[in-house]
Amino acid sequence: MFAKFLQTVYLGIKSLLVQKLRAGLAALGIFIGTSTVIWLVAMGEGVSYRAQQQILELGAKNVIVRTKQPNEGSEEDANSRVKTYGLLRADYRRIVENIPNIRRAIPMRELRYELRLDDRTVDTKLVGCTEDYLTLNRLEIARGRWLSSRDRGKKVIVLASDTAKRLFPYENPIGRAIWVGSEFYTVIGQTKDRTASAAIGGSLDSREYNLDAYISIKTLRQRVGDMVMKRVGGGQGFNFVGEDVELSQITVEVNLIEQVDETAQIIETLLKKYHQEEDYAVVVPRELLRQAERTRTMFNVLLVIIAGISLLVGGIGIMNIMLATVTERTREIGVRRALGAARSDIIGQFLAETVVLTASGGLAGVLFGLSVGPIFRLTKLAITAISPDALPPIVHSLEPRIALWSVLLSLGISLGVGVLFGVYPARKAAYLDPIEALRHE
Amino acid sequence: MDNFAFRVQDLHRTYYMKGETVHALRGVSFDVFSGEYIAIMGPSGSGKSTLLNVLGCLDRPTQGRYLLAGQDVAQIDDYQLSRIRGRRIGFVFQSYNLLQQLNVVENIKVPLQYQGLIGKDATKRCSELAELVGLGSRLFHRPTELSGGQQQRVAIARSLVNDPYFVLADEATGNLDSKTTEEVLDLFQTLNEAGKTIVMITHEDEVAARAKRVIRLRDGEVESDVINNP
Ligand SMILES: Nc1ncnc2c1ncn2[C@@H]1O[C@H](COP(=O)(O)OP(=O)(O)OP(=O)(O)O)[C@@H](O)[C@H]1O
Ligand SMILES: [Mg+2]
């Protein structure tokens, strides 16, 4: 039985080799179909894996409450130069006092600010934070030390890696003094490079950490204040607009991951009572994760549909070839029938040929698909070598991840296509009248 | 008597096409004993090929009986007909009909495949048959590398591989020159002397003369059925 099967497959291969180019071209369609599925799925998985990592950076047990600019025009003071909005220190207190299950809540205020040293300036994001901020954002100290409770209200500053590099290209910044606005601050530490985390609070950019500067939130409040003025417009008259924001973000960490959603809702209700406007957003990283998961599923479904279509096209190509083959080999079919082949034997023969054709295309496609990692890396290297800036950063950080299901699926589909599109030509061959077939030229 | 190769009794084959009916066979009867060598002759359109198709179990008669080994095979289904073709009948065609992608041994083996015989024994048997028809030195040649006469020998070897009740040859020498025709006929004669039953359709008197018995058809009926005197 098995020997007979092997024999059929062997003879199928032999017949296919009679028309190598044609068989090759027919299998090419399947090859492209399967390798495309694996490649695209691997890329998609790579992207979504990265997105998930970024979201996880935000902390699965966290609820993040962020200040956001309210929609314009609703306020009567639209023409006022200073806009007051956002989270209040009072909100922070309310959250800490009223919300159960909280492990910790960390307030933070960040604003664009220029740091200066001699003739060097750097446009940083000045972050006023508490001591917890380091661990919360998984920052690490490269040298010096992080802010401690004794630094509250003091004029000490921790620089992020890029900030430090720009102000002190050659020297060790620890212990040096830099200008923060109109006052001197002492640099006490420097953080390590850290990759960006996911975008939150409706902003499209992911959060970068490398151009930060950290001071105690108390210092920020006392020395810099809540209000920031910006110069806008050109010409003779300067025009200033300002914003008055107490807190940029409150990160709330709950005890158990199951409490995240509920806590987020309570916070939302609580804040709604005290804010007339939507000048804050409650973000749940876990929810982001779920969204990312949904996006990924949708993307994969889309891919599978595309793959299905491409394999369908490949299958039609195969069927076309097999129909031509049946016509060409009508005589052979007649001879085989005369020599004792039953209809089922003829069906088996042609089905075996089709399946061998699609399976070899499919297997080759899988092998090529599995090599997506090395090939992708090599291509990246080659392009970077030719022109260093040709690739956007997202491509650089992308690592394709092969999904087992995509391999199995594409292989399965290619075999299925072989059977599906082989049946009709095979039946056609089997139901030829042997006498007519023998007479065929 | 049990040593009939086959018997046909009152065979009719009628073709219906576009309202027109063609009576290709109208009541053909004759018995063939094992070991006979029969030539079937007749003018064009007399029904020779139609008869051969029925005898070869490629076609079913419209009416009448066809007894193979005592079994009436006139009205059995396609699958069983295929089995009988594969096990009981050897075919030799005018245009050889070897499979181009297979070599000599593989070509001879084809009928065995459909009986599930694909072991070493089968290969050995096929080589022996190739040797028997004088192609021992061409076992792995493709049909395109052989002459017409050699190809027909392969076809004859193939027709013998399943040890059939009889060999059906349709104008087996039609494509050959007189010298190779002689060689092939010699081969048939040798086979017949070894006990094989042979039924051969032919147009040529010289070919028919080698047979032991000649059946002539005319308009779908047996016109004459005579034993050749050597
Ligand atoms: N498939 C068919 N459909 C309709 N009529 C057919 C068919 N096959 C044969 N016939 C008719 O049956 C009759 C006998 O044909 P057959 O082929 O048996 O003759 P033949 O003796 O083999 O002739 P030849 O010597 O030319 O081969 C002819 O009149 C032919 O037209
Ligand atoms: Mg004829």
XYZ file of C-alpha atoms and ligand atoms in Angstrom:
703
model
C 0.000 0.000 0.000
C 2.654 2.461 1.102
C 4.991 1.156 -1.594
C 2.281 1.819 -4.129
C 1.874 5.336 -2.812
C 5.602 5.943 -3.091
C 5.554 4.512 -6.583
C 2.754 6.880 -7.577
C 4.638 9.859 -6.179
C 7.845 8.727 -7.866
C 6.114 8.395 -11.228
C 4.447 11.741 -10.671
C 7.815 13.417 -10.177
C 9.107 11.639 -13.245
C 6.266 12.907 -15.408
C 6.692 16.415 -14.060
C 10.384 16.379 -14.900
C 9.503 15.839 -18.554
C 8.410 19.477 -18.605
C 10.767 21.035 -16.103
C 10.279 24.680 -16.996
C 6.543 24.379 -17.039
C 6.425 22.538 -13.737
C 8.801 25.091 -12.263
C 6.693 28.024 -13.363
C 3.539 26.394 -12.060
C 5.163 25.734 -8.698
C 6.513 29.287 -8.605
C 3.043 30.663 -7.956
C 2.702 28.480 -4.880
C 6.259 29.267 -3.846
C 5.570 32.985 -3.898
C 2.267 32.500 -2.101
C 3.702 30.501 0.792
C 6.850 32.539 1.256
C 4.841 35.770 1.164
C 2.573 34.548 3.928
C 5.482 33.615 6.126
C 7.369 36.812 5.381
C 4.470 39.147 5.927
C 3.314 37.401 9.060
C 6.876 37.467 10.402
C 7.106 41.210 9.737
C 3.704 41.852 11.276
C 4.588 39.784 14.317
C 7.862 41.680 14.582
C 6.091 45.022 14.562
C 3.432 43.974 17.013
C 5.957 42.331 19.297
C 7.841 45.603 19.472
C 4.649 47.515 20.112
C 3.754 45.112 22.886
C 7.168 45.455 24.475
C 6.752 49.224 24.430
C 3.354 48.983 26.016
C 4.645 46.589 28.638
C 7.280 49.200 29.458
C 4.424 51.381 30.622
C 3.549 48.723 33.140
C 0.660 46.341 32.998
C -0.405 47.207 36.543
C -0.433 50.923 35.877
C -3.149 53.413 35.205
C -1.702 56.527 33.656
C -3.552 59.810 33.996
C -2.222 62.478 31.700
C -2.902 66.115 31.178
C -4.076 66.995 27.753
C -4.915 70.286 26.140
C -8.685 70.714 26.084
C -10.477 71.329 22.822
C -10.181 74.985 21.787
C -12.897 77.561 21.583
C -15.212 76.375 24.298
C -13.808 78.694 26.981
C -14.738 82.315 27.298
C -11.087 83.112 27.948
C -10.029 81.811 24.559
C -8.372 85.131 23.944
C -6.590 85.060 27.261
C -2.872 84.577 26.861
C -2.372 82.078 29.599
C -4.244 78.847 29.444
C -4.869 77.042 32.662
C -5.750 73.406 32.406
C -4.730 69.918 33.309
C -4.290 67.793 36.379
C -4.036 69.493 39.727
C -2.034 68.663 42.773
C -5.423 68.405 44.396
C -6.288 65.619 41.965
C -3.213 63.761 43.073
C -4.225 64.083 46.687
C -7.758 62.964 45.937
C -6.540 59.914 44.109
C -4.190 58.920 46.872
C -6.811 59.447 49.535
C -9.883 57.985 47.871
C -8.865 55.190 45.563
C -8.492 51.740 47.109
C -5.966 49.108 46.025
C -3.283 51.612 45.132
C 0.302 50.579 45.694
C 1.685 53.977 44.818
C 0.802 57.076 42.839
C 3.530 59.138 41.290
C 2.990 62.713 40.157
C 5.114 64.260 37.475
C 5.362 67.543 35.650
C 7.327 67.883 32.444
C 7.940 70.862 30.196
C 10.223 71.873 27.377
C 13.112 73.761 28.842
C 16.464 75.034 27.751
C 19.571 74.024 29.690
C 22.735 75.976 29.234
C 26.431 75.662 29.904
C 28.702 78.358 28.528
C 27.798 78.627 24.877
C 26.196 75.205 24.674
C 22.463 74.921 24.983
C 20.191 71.934 24.801
C 16.461 71.844 24.459
C 15.373 69.231 26.964
C 12.290 67.930 28.518
C 12.624 69.031 32.095
C 10.928 66.473 34.298
C 9.914 67.254 37.822
C 9.437 63.950 39.580
C 9.690 61.999 42.775
C 12.278 59.387 43.692
C 10.007 56.596 42.416
C 10.244 57.855 38.871
C 13.488 55.956 38.240
C 12.126 52.497 38.947
C 8.725 53.281 37.543
C 10.172 53.967 34.127
C 12.907 51.390 34.406
C 15.599 53.990 34.079
C 19.109 53.114 35.128
C 21.897 55.251 36.456
C 25.042 55.358 34.348
C 27.076 57.408 36.786
C 26.524 59.530 39.852
C 23.244 58.952 41.664
C 19.506 59.399 41.321
C 17.381 61.943 43.180
C 16.760 61.081 46.809
C 14.233 62.360 49.303
C 16.817 64.766 50.621
C 17.025 66.452 47.218
C 13.444 67.707 47.442
C 13.520 71.425 46.858
C 17.271 71.420 46.166
C 18.907 72.649 43.004
C 20.303 69.329 41.823
C 19.677 67.723 38.470
C 20.059 64.322 36.806
C 20.726 64.338 33.080
C 19.616 61.754 30.546
C 22.317 60.318 28.310
C 21.855 62.547 25.250
C 21.350 65.666 27.334
C 24.601 64.967 29.123
C 26.436 64.276 25.882
C 25.387 67.593 24.401
C 26.297 69.685 27.376
C 29.430 67.772 28.278
C 30.796 66.242 25.105
C 34.158 65.476 26.667
C 33.937 65.862 30.418
C 32.287 63.989 33.218
C 29.211 66.054 34.133
C 28.945 64.857 37.726
C 29.485 67.670 40.178
C 29.400 70.366 37.491
C 26.923 73.201 37.535
C 24.658 74.095 34.617
C 22.139 76.843 33.975
C 18.497 75.892 34.344
C 16.741 79.072 33.355
C 18.424 81.723 35.416
C 19.754 79.520 38.181
C 22.672 77.176 38.654
C 21.935 73.507 39.313
C 24.454 70.861 40.264
C 24.542 67.691 38.162
C 24.403 64.686 40.472
C 23.816 61.841 38.044
C 23.358 60.609 34.550
C 20.984 57.914 33.288
C 21.670 55.206 30.743
C 20.245 55.090 27.264
C 16.704 53.876 27.254
C 14.518 52.897 24.309
C 11.328 54.773 23.776
C 8.065 53.436 25.109
C 4.669 53.415 23.542
C 2.745 56.553 22.771
C 0.072 57.405 25.273
C -2.528 60.048 25.870
C -3.413 60.479 22.258
C 0.018 61.662 21.197
C 1.405 59.880 18.195
C 5.026 59.963 19.240
C 6.370 57.367 21.523
C 7.929 58.670 24.722
C 11.643 59.327 24.283
C 13.790 59.362 27.399
C 17.224 60.285 26.193
C 16.779 64.064 26.062
C 15.356 64.400 29.557
C 16.604 66.218 32.603
C 15.231 65.278 36.015
C 14.805 67.448 39.070
C 12.707 67.064 42.176
C 9.078 67.967 41.591
C 9.227 70.232 44.606
C 12.169 72.114 43.132
C 10.322 72.465 39.867
C 7.303 73.912 41.569
C 9.228 76.313 43.724
C 11.845 77.486 41.277
C 10.347 77.088 37.837
C 6.656 77.299 38.606
C 3.612 75.949 36.917
C 3.489 78.500 34.190
C 5.558 78.392 31.073
C 5.658 81.253 28.599
C 6.442 80.808 24.974
C 7.298 83.511 22.492
C 5.192 83.268 19.382
C 4.944 85.235 16.174
C 7.724 87.311 14.633
C 8.254 90.952 13.771
C 8.591 93.898 16.137
C 6.224 93.112 18.922
C 6.920 90.017 20.925
C 3.921 87.993 21.720
C 3.844 85.602 24.606
C 1.419 82.816 25.282
C 1.607 80.647 28.313
C 0.185 77.599 29.854
C -0.412 76.992 33.478
C -0.332 73.309 34.290
C 0.210 71.841 37.724
C 0.872 68.205 36.853
C 1.563 66.515 33.524
C 0.976 62.981 34.646
C -0.008 60.855 37.561
C 1.009 57.247 37.336
C -1.073 55.005 39.544
C 0.114 51.512 40.260
C -2.401 49.011 41.629
C -1.696 45.932 43.689
C -3.151 43.305 41.379
C -3.383 43.307 37.637
C -7.109 42.471 37.788
C -7.791 45.750 39.577
C -6.467 47.883 36.740
C -9.656 48.323 34.781
C -11.822 49.005 37.803
C -9.354 51.484 39.274
C -9.147 53.313 35.965
C -12.898 53.702 35.999
C -12.983 54.995 39.534
C -10.281 57.537 38.742
C -12.188 58.617 35.680
C -15.371 59.205 37.683
C -13.472 60.961 40.409
C -11.740 63.357 38.034
C -14.909 64.073 36.098
C -16.424 65.585 39.221
C -13.731 68.228 39.470
C -12.970 68.947 35.836
C -15.460 70.738 33.634
C -13.374 70.123 30.590
C -11.776 67.015 29.166
C -8.301 68.238 30.018
C -6.962 64.854 31.079
C -6.888 61.317 29.708
C -6.909 58.053 31.601
C -4.764 55.497 29.841
C -4.605 51.848 30.741
C -1.552 50.152 29.237
C -3.323 46.835 29.594
C -6.094 48.192 27.425
C -3.505 49.406 24.932
C -2.146 45.892 24.929
C -5.564 44.500 24.208
C -5.978 47.003 21.411
C -2.598 46.049 20.003
C -3.651 42.433 20.203
C -6.844 43.197 18.299
C -4.930 45.148 15.674
C -2.540 42.275 15.326
C -5.342 39.770 14.911
C -6.972 41.954 12.298
C -3.692 42.359 10.482
C -3.155 38.612 10.514
C -6.652 37.919 9.252
C -6.031 40.382 6.454
C -2.758 38.650 5.644
C -4.367 35.267 5.586
C -7.000 36.564 3.198
C -4.343 38.049 0.934
C -2.365 34.845 1.171
C -5.448 32.840 0.418
C -6.049 34.913 -2.683
C -2.470 34.598 -3.868
C -2.520 30.863 -3.296
C -5.849 30.696 -5.083
C -4.265 32.418 -8.049
C -1.368 29.978 -7.807
C -3.850 27.135 -7.649
C -5.633 28.328 -10.752
C -2.257 28.416 -12.507
C -1.645 24.854 -11.411
C -5.059 23.759 -12.604
C -4.435 25.403 -15.937
C -1.166 23.524 -16.330
C -2.717 20.256 -15.293
C -5.585 20.660 -17.759
C -3.063 21.278 -20.524
C -1.134 18.249 -19.352
C -4.223 16.080 -19.414
C -4.984 17.143 -22.964
C -1.424 16.532 -24.055
C -1.287 13.162 -22.431
C -4.689 11.932 -23.557
C -2.990 9.180 -25.506
C -0.988 8.111 -22.476
C -4.171 8.012 -20.431
C -5.771 5.768 -23.082
C -2.771 3.468 -23.055
C -2.740 3.241 -19.279
C -6.453 2.514 -19.238
C -5.965 -0.263 -21.831
C -3.180 -1.709 -19.722
C -5.445 -2.054 -16.722
C -5.589 1.331 -15.001
C -8.939 1.904 -13.315
C -10.364 5.416 -13.140
C -9.188 5.685 -9.562
C -5.632 4.900 -10.688
C -5.714 7.731 -13.208
C -7.150 10.111 -10.620
C -4.436 9.056 -8.217
C -1.749 9.618 -10.805
C -2.787 13.145 -11.739
C -3.634 14.119 -8.201
C -0.214 12.933 -7.126
C 1.376 15.079 -9.810
C -0.543 18.160 -8.741
C 0.170 17.631 -5.084
C 3.855 16.994 -5.748
C 3.896 20.207 -7.749
C 2.217 22.341 -5.101
C 3.959 20.627 -2.216
C 7.386 21.237 -3.703
C 6.456 24.843 -4.393
C 5.083 25.078 -0.875
C 8.128 23.481 0.739
C 10.515 25.704 -1.164
C 8.364 28.647 -0.140
C 8.521 27.590 3.494
C 12.295 27.247 3.379
C 12.605 30.669 1.814
C 10.101 31.994 4.314
C 12.102 30.597 7.228
C 15.172 32.425 6.023
C 13.377 35.762 6.450
C 15.514 36.718 9.461
C 18.991 36.421 7.894
C 17.840 37.745 4.532
C 16.161 40.737 6.131
C 19.222 41.519 8.226
C 21.561 41.191 5.253
C 19.374 43.458 3.146
C 19.300 46.022 5.936
C 23.076 45.873 6.196
C 23.521 46.178 2.457
C 21.213 49.181 2.165
C 22.785 50.878 5.163
C 26.218 50.314 3.643
C 25.183 52.022 0.412
C 23.323 54.941 1.934
C 23.212 55.141 5.747
C 20.060 57.235 6.021
C 17.949 55.387 3.483
C 16.034 53.374 6.050
C 13.630 54.897 8.559
C 14.442 54.038 12.202
C 11.389 51.820 12.521
C 12.898 49.476 9.945
C 16.152 49.397 11.872
C 14.559 48.293 15.068
C 12.312 45.765 13.317
C 13.115 42.113 13.780
C 10.909 39.675 11.841
C 9.452 36.964 14.047
C 8.403 33.763 12.298
C 5.058 32.475 13.478
C 4.736 28.702 13.530
C 1.077 28.896 12.594
C 1.913 30.800 9.418
C 4.335 28.060 8.366
C 1.843 25.287 9.036
C -0.990 27.236 7.490
C 0.806 28.079 4.276
C 2.070 24.537 3.900
C -1.404 23.219 4.580
C -2.984 25.628 2.133
C -0.503 24.760 -0.590
C -1.242 21.062 -0.161
C -4.953 21.834 -0.035
C -4.666 23.886 -3.194
C -2.963 20.929 -4.869
C -5.788 18.608 -3.980
C -8.531 21.127 -4.655
C -7.275 22.215 -8.034
C -5.975 18.796 -8.978
C -9.268 17.004 -8.599
C -10.951 18.503 -11.628
C -8.154 17.817 -14.142
C -7.649 14.346 -12.656
C -11.334 13.501 -12.951
C -11.356 14.842 -16.447
C -8.502 12.506 -17.294
C -10.123 9.551 -15.605
C -13.448 9.966 -17.362
C -12.015 10.125 -20.841
C -13.288 7.343 -23.047
C -10.309 4.975 -23.363
C -11.083 4.278 -27.004
C -11.219 7.975 -27.869
C -8.097 8.562 -25.821
C -6.190 5.839 -27.638
C -7.152 7.345 -30.967
C -5.989 10.819 -29.867
C -2.985 12.158 -31.724
C -14.659 -28.063 -22.745
C -12.817 -25.639 -20.546
C -10.010 -24.567 -22.815
C -11.727 -21.696 -24.530
C -9.681 -18.510 -24.512
C -12.968 -16.676 -25.024
C -16.317 -17.024 -26.759
C -18.448 -14.374 -28.403
C -22.112 -15.047 -29.020
C -24.349 -12.863 -31.189
C -22.408 -9.647 -30.522
C -24.096 -6.440 -31.571
C -22.620 -2.974 -31.318
C -24.736 -0.073 -32.444
C -23.595 3.539 -32.451
C -26.220 6.243 -32.093
C -25.209 9.660 -33.205
C -27.377 12.669 -34.071
C -30.395 10.534 -34.759
C -28.394 8.268 -37.008
C -27.735 4.689 -35.982
C -24.713 2.756 -37.224
C -24.719 -0.990 -36.830
C -20.994 -1.675 -36.558
C -21.471 -5.276 -35.405
C -24.599 -7.245 -36.198
C -24.450 -10.629 -34.555
C -20.893 -11.856 -34.495
C -20.262 -15.290 -32.985
C -17.166 -17.406 -32.777
C -15.145 -19.381 -30.223
C -11.430 -19.147 -29.686
C -9.534 -21.969 -28.046
C -6.446 -21.507 -25.976
C -3.356 -21.590 -28.108
C -5.024 -20.388 -31.286
C -3.515 -17.804 -33.627
C -6.275 -15.891 -35.341
C -6.201 -13.138 -37.926
C -9.269 -10.915 -38.276
C -9.596 -9.326 -41.711
C -12.135 -7.316 -43.590
C -12.549 -4.151 -45.592
C -12.457 -0.743 -44.006
C -15.553 -0.050 -41.945
C -16.421 -3.694 -41.576
C -16.244 -3.523 -37.795
C -12.790 -4.909 -37.023
C -11.775 -2.183 -34.587
C -15.207 -2.221 -32.994
C -14.859 -5.934 -32.398
C -11.370 -5.497 -31.044
C -12.566 -2.869 -28.577
C -15.175 -5.269 -27.281
C -12.721 -8.168 -27.116
C -10.254 -5.906 -25.325
C -12.898 -4.920 -22.753
C -12.512 -1.281 -23.731
C -16.099 -1.199 -24.923
C -19.300 -3.031 -24.088
C -21.468 -4.657 -26.749
C -24.989 -3.345 -27.209
C -26.236 -6.899 -27.173
C -24.845 -10.423 -26.992
C -22.518 -12.369 -24.759
C -18.784 -12.274 -24.345
C -17.449 -15.118 -22.228
C -13.985 -14.821 -20.779
C -12.945 -17.848 -18.704
C -16.607 -18.831 -18.505
C -17.669 -15.418 -17.136
C -19.914 -13.121 -19.146
C -18.130 -9.789 -19.169
C -20.478 -8.090 -21.623
C -22.194 -5.913 -19.049
C -19.832 -5.433 -16.122
C -18.800 -2.048 -14.804
C -15.850 0.102 -15.700
C -13.773 -0.839 -12.689
C -14.098 -4.575 -13.329
C -13.415 -4.096 -17.017
C -10.194 -2.320 -16.053
C -9.204 -5.244 -13.825
C -9.851 -7.717 -16.623
C -7.820 -5.647 -19.101
C -4.979 -5.508 -16.640
C -4.949 -9.209 -15.785
C -6.354 -11.134 -18.710
C -5.617 -9.252 -21.913
C -2.425 -8.142 -23.612
C -2.575 -5.216 -26.034
C -0.289 -4.533 -28.978
C -1.087 -1.355 -30.900
C -0.267 -0.239 -34.391
C 1.633 2.789 -33.122
C 3.372 0.939 -30.245
C 1.993 3.331 -27.605
C 4.961 3.180 -25.297
C 5.187 5.862 -22.597
C 7.910 8.289 -23.570
C 9.024 9.204 -20.069
C 9.725 5.570 -19.138
C 12.555 3.257 -20.195
C 12.139 -0.246 -21.651
C 11.857 -2.087 -18.344
C 9.519 0.516 -16.864
C 7.300 0.409 -19.927
C 6.998 -3.346 -19.698
C 6.163 -2.971 -16.010
C 3.180 -0.620 -16.420
C 0.440 -3.324 -16.419
C 1.923 -4.850 -13.268
C 1.724 -1.542 -11.425
C -2.010 -1.538 -11.697
C -2.078 -4.922 -10.024
C 0.075 -3.652 -7.211
C 3.078 -5.703 -8.322
C 5.981 -3.330 -7.973
C 8.644 -5.307 -6.160
C 12.021 -6.591 -7.306
C 10.356 -9.708 -8.743
C 8.370 -7.514 -11.094
C 11.503 -5.777 -12.325
C 13.197 -9.116 -12.829
C 10.266 -10.460 -14.801
C 10.282 -7.379 -17.010
C 13.985 -7.682 -17.743
C 13.507 -11.323 -18.653
C 10.714 -10.431 -21.040
C 12.856 -7.727 -22.627
C 15.488 -10.356 -23.100
C 12.915 -12.730 -24.581
C 11.974 -10.211 -27.279
C 15.633 -9.599 -28.003
C 16.156 -6.297 -26.168
C 18.370 -7.542 -23.366
C 20.949 -4.913 -24.224
C 18.466 -2.027 -24.301
C 16.859 -2.332 -20.871
C 17.237 1.290 -19.899
C 16.715 2.986 -23.212
C 13.870 5.377 -23.784
C 11.388 4.658 -26.608
C 12.817 7.567 -28.628
C 16.153 5.779 -28.676
C 14.678 2.658 -30.273
C 13.658 1.768 -33.837
C 10.026 1.073 -34.714
C 10.602 -2.662 -34.718
C 12.322 -2.518 -31.366
C 9.531 -0.417 -29.926
C 6.975 -2.932 -31.105
C 8.986 -5.685 -29.429
C 8.852 -3.751 -26.186
C 5.103 -3.428 -26.678
C 4.842 -7.177 -27.211
C 6.887 -7.845 -24.092
C 4.548 -5.489 -22.244
C 1.491 -7.368 -23.541
C 2.903 -10.585 -22.095
C 3.914 -9.333 -18.680
C 0.574 -10.073 -17.018
C 0.421 -13.549 -18.537
C -2.869 -12.806 -20.340
C -5.504 -15.219 -21.700
C -4.776 -13.801 -25.130
C -2.854 -11.058 -26.908
C -4.870 -8.583 -28.976
C -2.890 -6.977 -31.763
C -4.457 -4.216 -33.861
C -2.512 -3.764 -37.099
C 0.599 -4.507 -35.094
C 2.772 -4.502 -38.181
C 1.018 -1.610 -39.902
C 3.836 0.846 -39.229
C 6.730 -1.498 -39.968
C 8.684 -2.261 -43.139
C 8.625 -5.767 -44.588
C 11.800 -6.934 -42.900
C 10.821 -5.853 -39.405
C 7.296 -7.086 -40.081
C 8.812 -10.527 -40.631
C 10.768 -10.274 -37.397
C 7.724 -9.268 -35.389
C 5.636 -12.003 -36.990
C 8.364 -14.497 -36.161
C 8.136 -13.371 -32.590
C 4.369 -13.804 -32.545
C 4.802 -17.254 -34.032
C 7.313 -18.233 -31.393
C 4.964 -17.019 -28.700
C 2.074 -18.937 -30.233
C 4.162 -22.068 -30.428
C 4.862 -21.596 -26.742
C 1.096 -21.696 -26.191
C 0.006 -18.034 -26.268
C -3.355 -17.255 -27.845
C -3.068 -14.433 -30.370
C -5.809 -12.394 -32.023
C -4.523 -10.077 -34.684
C -6.314 -7.556 -36.841
C -4.714 -6.947 -40.200
C -5.263 -5.704 -43.710
C -2.433 -7.621 -45.243
C -2.783 -11.114 -46.653
C 0.875 -11.956 -45.983
C 0.368 -11.211 -42.323
C -2.865 -13.151 -42.168
C -1.141 -16.056 -43.880
C 1.012 -16.614 -40.814
C -2.048 -17.150 -38.630
C -3.648 -20.564 -38.160
C -7.163 -19.294 -38.650
C -8.636 -16.301 -40.512
C -11.955 -14.684 -39.698
C -13.257 -12.243 -42.303
C -15.788 -9.576 -41.398
C -18.075 -7.680 -43.764
C -20.621 -5.079 -42.707
C -20.456 -6.173 -39.094
C -20.978 -9.861 -39.763
C -18.664 -12.857 -40.036
C -18.237 -13.496 -43.709
C -15.926 -16.475 -43.438
C -14.050 -18.365 -40.730
C -11.414 -20.709 -42.144
C -8.455 -22.722 -40.878
C -5.233 -21.960 -42.757
C -3.508 -24.923 -44.312
C 0.197 -24.627 -43.759
N -17.354 5.938 -32.162
C -18.094 5.710 -33.230
N -19.214 6.414 -33.395
C -20.010 6.175 -34.489
N -19.734 5.304 -35.420
C -18.607 4.566 -35.308
C -17.731 4.742 -34.203
N -16.694 3.882 -34.350
C -16.914 3.207 -35.489
N -18.062 3.617 -36.060
C -18.628 3.081 -37.281
O -18.697 1.673 -37.170
C -18.336 1.077 -38.377
C -17.185 0.120 -38.138
O -16.051 0.854 -37.785
P -14.650 0.175 -37.404
O -13.761 1.256 -36.909
O -14.928 -0.958 -36.507
O -14.173 -0.329 -38.814
P -12.773 -1.049 -39.163
O -13.135 -2.361 -39.705
O -11.870 -1.002 -38.020
O -12.229 -0.115 -40.325
P -10.675 0.209 -40.659
O -10.146 -0.954 -41.344
O -10.799 1.402 -41.545
O -10.017 0.514 -39.377
C -17.955 2.185 -39.331
O -19.072 2.428 -40.186
C -17.742 3.378 -38.464
O -18.126 4.560 -39.095
Mg -9.940 -0.109 -37.581
